[in-house]
mmCIF file with all atom_site columns, C-alpha atoms and ligand atoms in Angstrom:
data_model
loop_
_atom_site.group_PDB
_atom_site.id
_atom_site.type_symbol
_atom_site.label_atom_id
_atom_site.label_alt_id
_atom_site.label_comp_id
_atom_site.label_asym_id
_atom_site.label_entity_id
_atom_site.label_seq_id
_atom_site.pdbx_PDB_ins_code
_atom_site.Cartn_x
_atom_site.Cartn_y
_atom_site.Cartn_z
_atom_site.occupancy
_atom_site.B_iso_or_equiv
_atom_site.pdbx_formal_charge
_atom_site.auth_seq_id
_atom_site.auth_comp_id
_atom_site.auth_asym_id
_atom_site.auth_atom_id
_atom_site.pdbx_PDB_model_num
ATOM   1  C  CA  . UNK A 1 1  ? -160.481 -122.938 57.637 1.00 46.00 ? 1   UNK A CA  1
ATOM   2  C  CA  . UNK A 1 2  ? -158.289 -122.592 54.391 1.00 64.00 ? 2   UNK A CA  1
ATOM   3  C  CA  . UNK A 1 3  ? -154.194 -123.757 54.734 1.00 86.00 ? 3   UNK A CA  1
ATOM   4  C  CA  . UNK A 1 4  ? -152.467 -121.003 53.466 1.00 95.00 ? 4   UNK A CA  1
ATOM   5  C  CA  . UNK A 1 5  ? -149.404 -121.302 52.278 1.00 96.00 ? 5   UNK A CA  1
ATOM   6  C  CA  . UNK A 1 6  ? -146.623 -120.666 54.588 1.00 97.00 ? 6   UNK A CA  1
ATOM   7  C  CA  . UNK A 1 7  ? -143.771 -118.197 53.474 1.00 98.00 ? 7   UNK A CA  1
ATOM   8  C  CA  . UNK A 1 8  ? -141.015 -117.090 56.043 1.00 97.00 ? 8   UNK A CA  1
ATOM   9  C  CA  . UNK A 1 9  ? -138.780 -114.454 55.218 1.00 97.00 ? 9   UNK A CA  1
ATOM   10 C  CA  . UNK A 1 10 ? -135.224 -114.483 56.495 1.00 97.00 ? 10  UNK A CA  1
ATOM   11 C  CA  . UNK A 1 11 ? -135.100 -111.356 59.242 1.00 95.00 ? 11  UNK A CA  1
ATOM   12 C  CA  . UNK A 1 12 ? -131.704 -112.570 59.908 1.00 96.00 ? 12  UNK A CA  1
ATOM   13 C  CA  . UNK A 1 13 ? -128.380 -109.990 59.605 1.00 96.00 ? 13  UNK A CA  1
ATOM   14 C  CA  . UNK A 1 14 ? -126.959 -111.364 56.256 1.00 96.00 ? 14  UNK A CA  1
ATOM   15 C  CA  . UNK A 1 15 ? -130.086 -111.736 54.230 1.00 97.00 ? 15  UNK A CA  1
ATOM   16 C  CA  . UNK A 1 16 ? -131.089 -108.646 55.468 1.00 94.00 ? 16  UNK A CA  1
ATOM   17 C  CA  . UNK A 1 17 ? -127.873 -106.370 54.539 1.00 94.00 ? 17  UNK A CA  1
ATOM   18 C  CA  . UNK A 1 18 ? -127.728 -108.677 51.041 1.00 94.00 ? 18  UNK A CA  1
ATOM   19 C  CA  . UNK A 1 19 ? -131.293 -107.364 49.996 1.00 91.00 ? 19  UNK A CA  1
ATOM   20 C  CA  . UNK A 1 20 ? -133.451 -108.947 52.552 1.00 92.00 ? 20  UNK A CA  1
ATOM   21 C  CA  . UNK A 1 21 ? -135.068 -105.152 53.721 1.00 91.00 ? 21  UNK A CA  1
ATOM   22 C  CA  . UNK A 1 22 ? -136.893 -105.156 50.239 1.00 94.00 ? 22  UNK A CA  1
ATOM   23 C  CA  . UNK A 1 23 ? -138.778 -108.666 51.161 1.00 95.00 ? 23  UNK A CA  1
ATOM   24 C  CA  . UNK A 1 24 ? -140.513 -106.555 54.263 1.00 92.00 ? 24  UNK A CA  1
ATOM   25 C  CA  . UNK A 1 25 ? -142.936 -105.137 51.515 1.00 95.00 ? 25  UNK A CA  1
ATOM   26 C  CA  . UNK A 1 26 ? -143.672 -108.888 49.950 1.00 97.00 ? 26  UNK A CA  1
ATOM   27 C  CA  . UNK A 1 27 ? -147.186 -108.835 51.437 1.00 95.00 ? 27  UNK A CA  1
ATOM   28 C  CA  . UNK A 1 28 ? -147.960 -105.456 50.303 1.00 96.00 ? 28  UNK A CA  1
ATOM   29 C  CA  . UNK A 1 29 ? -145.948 -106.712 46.599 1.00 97.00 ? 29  UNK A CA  1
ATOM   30 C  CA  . UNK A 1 30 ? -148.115 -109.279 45.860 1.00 97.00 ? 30  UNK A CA  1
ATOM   31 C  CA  . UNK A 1 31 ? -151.657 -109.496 43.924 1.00 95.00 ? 31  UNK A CA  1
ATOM   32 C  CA  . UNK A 1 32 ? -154.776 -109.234 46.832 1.00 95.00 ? 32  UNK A CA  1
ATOM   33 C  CA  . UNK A 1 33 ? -155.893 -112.573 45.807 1.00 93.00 ? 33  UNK A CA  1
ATOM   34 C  CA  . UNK A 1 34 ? -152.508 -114.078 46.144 1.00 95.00 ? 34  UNK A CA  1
ATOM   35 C  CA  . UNK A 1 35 ? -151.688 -112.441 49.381 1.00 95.00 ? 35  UNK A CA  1
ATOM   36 C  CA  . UNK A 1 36 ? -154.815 -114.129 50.775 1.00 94.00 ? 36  UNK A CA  1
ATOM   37 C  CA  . UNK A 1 37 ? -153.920 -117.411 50.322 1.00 95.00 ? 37  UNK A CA  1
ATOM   38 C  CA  . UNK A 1 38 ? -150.076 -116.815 52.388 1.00 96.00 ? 38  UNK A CA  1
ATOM   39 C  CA  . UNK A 1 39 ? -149.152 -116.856 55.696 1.00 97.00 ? 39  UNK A CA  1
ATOM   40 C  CA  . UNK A 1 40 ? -145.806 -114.254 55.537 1.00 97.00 ? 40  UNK A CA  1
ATOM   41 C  CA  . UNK A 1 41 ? -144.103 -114.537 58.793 1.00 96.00 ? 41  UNK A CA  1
ATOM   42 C  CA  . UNK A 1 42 ? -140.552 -112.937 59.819 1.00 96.00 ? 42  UNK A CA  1
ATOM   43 C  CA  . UNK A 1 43 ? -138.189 -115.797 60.804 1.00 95.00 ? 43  UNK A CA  1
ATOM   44 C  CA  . UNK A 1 44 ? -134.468 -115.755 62.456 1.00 95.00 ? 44  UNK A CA  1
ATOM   45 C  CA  . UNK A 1 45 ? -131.911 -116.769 60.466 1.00 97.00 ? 45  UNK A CA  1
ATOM   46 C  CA  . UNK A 1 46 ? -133.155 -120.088 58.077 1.00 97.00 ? 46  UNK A CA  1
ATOM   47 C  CA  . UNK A 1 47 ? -129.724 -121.691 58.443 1.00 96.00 ? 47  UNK A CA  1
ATOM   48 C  CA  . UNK A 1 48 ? -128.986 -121.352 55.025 1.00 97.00 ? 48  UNK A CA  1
ATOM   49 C  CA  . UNK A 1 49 ? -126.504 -118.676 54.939 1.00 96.00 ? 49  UNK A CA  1
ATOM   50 C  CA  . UNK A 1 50 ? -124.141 -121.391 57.358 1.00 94.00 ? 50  UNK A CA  1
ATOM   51 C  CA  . UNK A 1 51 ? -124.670 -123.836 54.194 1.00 93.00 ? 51  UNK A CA  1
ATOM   52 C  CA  . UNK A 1 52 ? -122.578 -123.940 51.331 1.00 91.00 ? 52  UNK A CA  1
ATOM   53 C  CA  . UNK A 1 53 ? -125.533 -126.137 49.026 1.00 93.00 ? 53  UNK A CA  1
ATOM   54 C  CA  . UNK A 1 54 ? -127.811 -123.402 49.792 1.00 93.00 ? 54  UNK A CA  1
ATOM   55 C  CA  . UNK A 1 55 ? -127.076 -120.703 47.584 1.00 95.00 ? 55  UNK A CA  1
ATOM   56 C  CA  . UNK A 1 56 ? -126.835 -116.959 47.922 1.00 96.00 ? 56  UNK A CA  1
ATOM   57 C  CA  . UNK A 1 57 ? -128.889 -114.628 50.938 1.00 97.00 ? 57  UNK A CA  1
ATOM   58 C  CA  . UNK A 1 58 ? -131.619 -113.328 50.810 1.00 97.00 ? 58  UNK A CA  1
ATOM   59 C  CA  . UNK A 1 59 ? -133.237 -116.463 51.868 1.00 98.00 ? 59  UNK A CA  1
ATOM   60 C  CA  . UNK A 1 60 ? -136.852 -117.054 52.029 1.00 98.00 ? 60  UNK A CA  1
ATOM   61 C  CA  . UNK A 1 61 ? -139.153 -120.286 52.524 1.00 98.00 ? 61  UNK A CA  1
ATOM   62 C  CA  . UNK A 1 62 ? -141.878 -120.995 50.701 1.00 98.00 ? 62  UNK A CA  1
ATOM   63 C  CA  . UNK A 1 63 ? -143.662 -124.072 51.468 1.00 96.00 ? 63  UNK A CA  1
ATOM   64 C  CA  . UNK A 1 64 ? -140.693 -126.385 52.209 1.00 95.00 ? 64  UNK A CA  1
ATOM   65 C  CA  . UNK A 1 65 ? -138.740 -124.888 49.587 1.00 96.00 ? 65  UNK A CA  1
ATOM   66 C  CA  . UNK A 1 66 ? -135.941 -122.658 50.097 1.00 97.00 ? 66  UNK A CA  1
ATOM   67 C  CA  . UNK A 1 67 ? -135.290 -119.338 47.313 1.00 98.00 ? 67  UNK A CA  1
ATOM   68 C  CA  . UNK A 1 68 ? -132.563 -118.324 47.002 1.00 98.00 ? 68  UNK A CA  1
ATOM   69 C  CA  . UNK A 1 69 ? -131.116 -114.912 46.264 1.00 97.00 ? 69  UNK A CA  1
ATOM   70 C  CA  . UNK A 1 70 ? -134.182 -113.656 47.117 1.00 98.00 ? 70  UNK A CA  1
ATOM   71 C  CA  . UNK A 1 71 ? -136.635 -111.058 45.133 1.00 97.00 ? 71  UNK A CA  1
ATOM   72 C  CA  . UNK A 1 72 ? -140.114 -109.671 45.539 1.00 97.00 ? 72  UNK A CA  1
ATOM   73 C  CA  . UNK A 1 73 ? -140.448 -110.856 41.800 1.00 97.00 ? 73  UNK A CA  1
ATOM   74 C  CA  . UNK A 1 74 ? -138.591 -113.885 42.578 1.00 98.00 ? 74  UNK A CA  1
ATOM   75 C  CA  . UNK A 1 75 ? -140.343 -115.030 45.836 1.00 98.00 ? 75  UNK A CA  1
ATOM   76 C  CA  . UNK A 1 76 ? -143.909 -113.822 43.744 1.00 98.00 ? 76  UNK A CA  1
ATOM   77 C  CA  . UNK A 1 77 ? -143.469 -116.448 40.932 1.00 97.00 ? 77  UNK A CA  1
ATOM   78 C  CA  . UNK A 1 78 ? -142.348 -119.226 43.414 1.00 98.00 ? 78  UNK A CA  1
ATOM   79 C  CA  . UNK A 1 79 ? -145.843 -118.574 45.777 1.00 97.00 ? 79  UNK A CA  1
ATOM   80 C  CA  . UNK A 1 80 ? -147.551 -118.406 42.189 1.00 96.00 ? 80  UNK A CA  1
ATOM   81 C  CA  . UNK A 1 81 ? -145.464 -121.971 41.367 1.00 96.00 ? 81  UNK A CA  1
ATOM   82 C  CA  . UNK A 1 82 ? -146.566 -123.520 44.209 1.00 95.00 ? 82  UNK A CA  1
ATOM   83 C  CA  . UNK A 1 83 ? -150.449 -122.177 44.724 1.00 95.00 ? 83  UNK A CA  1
ATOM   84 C  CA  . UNK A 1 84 ? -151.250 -123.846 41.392 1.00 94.00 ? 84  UNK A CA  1
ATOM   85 C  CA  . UNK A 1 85 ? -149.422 -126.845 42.209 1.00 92.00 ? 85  UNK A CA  1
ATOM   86 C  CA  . UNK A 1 86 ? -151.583 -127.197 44.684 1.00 86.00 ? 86  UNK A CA  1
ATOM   87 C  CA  . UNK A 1 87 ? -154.426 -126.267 43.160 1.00 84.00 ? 87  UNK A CA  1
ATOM   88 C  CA  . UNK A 1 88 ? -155.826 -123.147 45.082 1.00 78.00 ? 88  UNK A CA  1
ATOM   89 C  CA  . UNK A 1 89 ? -154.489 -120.378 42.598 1.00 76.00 ? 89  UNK A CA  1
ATOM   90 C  CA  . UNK A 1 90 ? -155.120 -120.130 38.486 1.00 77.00 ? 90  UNK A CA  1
ATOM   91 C  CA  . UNK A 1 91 ? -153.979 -117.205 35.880 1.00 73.00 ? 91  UNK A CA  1
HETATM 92 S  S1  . FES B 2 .  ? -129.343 -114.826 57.986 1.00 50.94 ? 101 FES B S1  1
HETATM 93 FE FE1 . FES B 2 .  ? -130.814 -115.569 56.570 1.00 50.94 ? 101 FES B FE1 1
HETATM 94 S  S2  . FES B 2 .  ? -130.456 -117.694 56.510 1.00 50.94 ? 101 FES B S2  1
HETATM 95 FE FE2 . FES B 2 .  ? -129.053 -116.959 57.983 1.00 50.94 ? 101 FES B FE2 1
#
């Protein structure tokens, strides 16, 4: 079976009121082939929103890599980062 990468989004209050709702759609955002190789969960609050290092909500995880200030675009490019990092994702 094929690791996928694993990408939580923030459910939590703040990220979602600071832009969070829009991340619901990130599975249906993203390219079929991308999609395929994610595992998008919702998660409680990340803990990042009590940290002052962490940046701005939306948070979402990617791997073991925090975004912040979260976008479908945003969050997109980071999965793309990371896939070909890896080596199981090319343009
Ligand atoms: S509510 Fe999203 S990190 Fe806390």
């Amino acid at each position: 079976m094929e690791n996928k990468l694993s990408v939580k989004v923030c459910t939590g209050t703040l990220c979602y009121v600071m832009g969070g709702a829009e991340l619901q759609l990130l599975e249906s955002y993203l390219p079929a082939e991308i999609a395929a190789r994610v595992d998008i969960k919702g998660a409680p609050c990340l803990d990042c929103c009590n940290r002052t290092d962490a940046g701005k909500a939306p948070f979402v995880q990617v791997g073991d890599r925090i975004v912040a200030e979260a976008s479908l675009f945003k969050v997109a490019e980071v999965i793309k980062e990371m896939l070909k990092a890896e080596g199981k994702w090319a343009e």
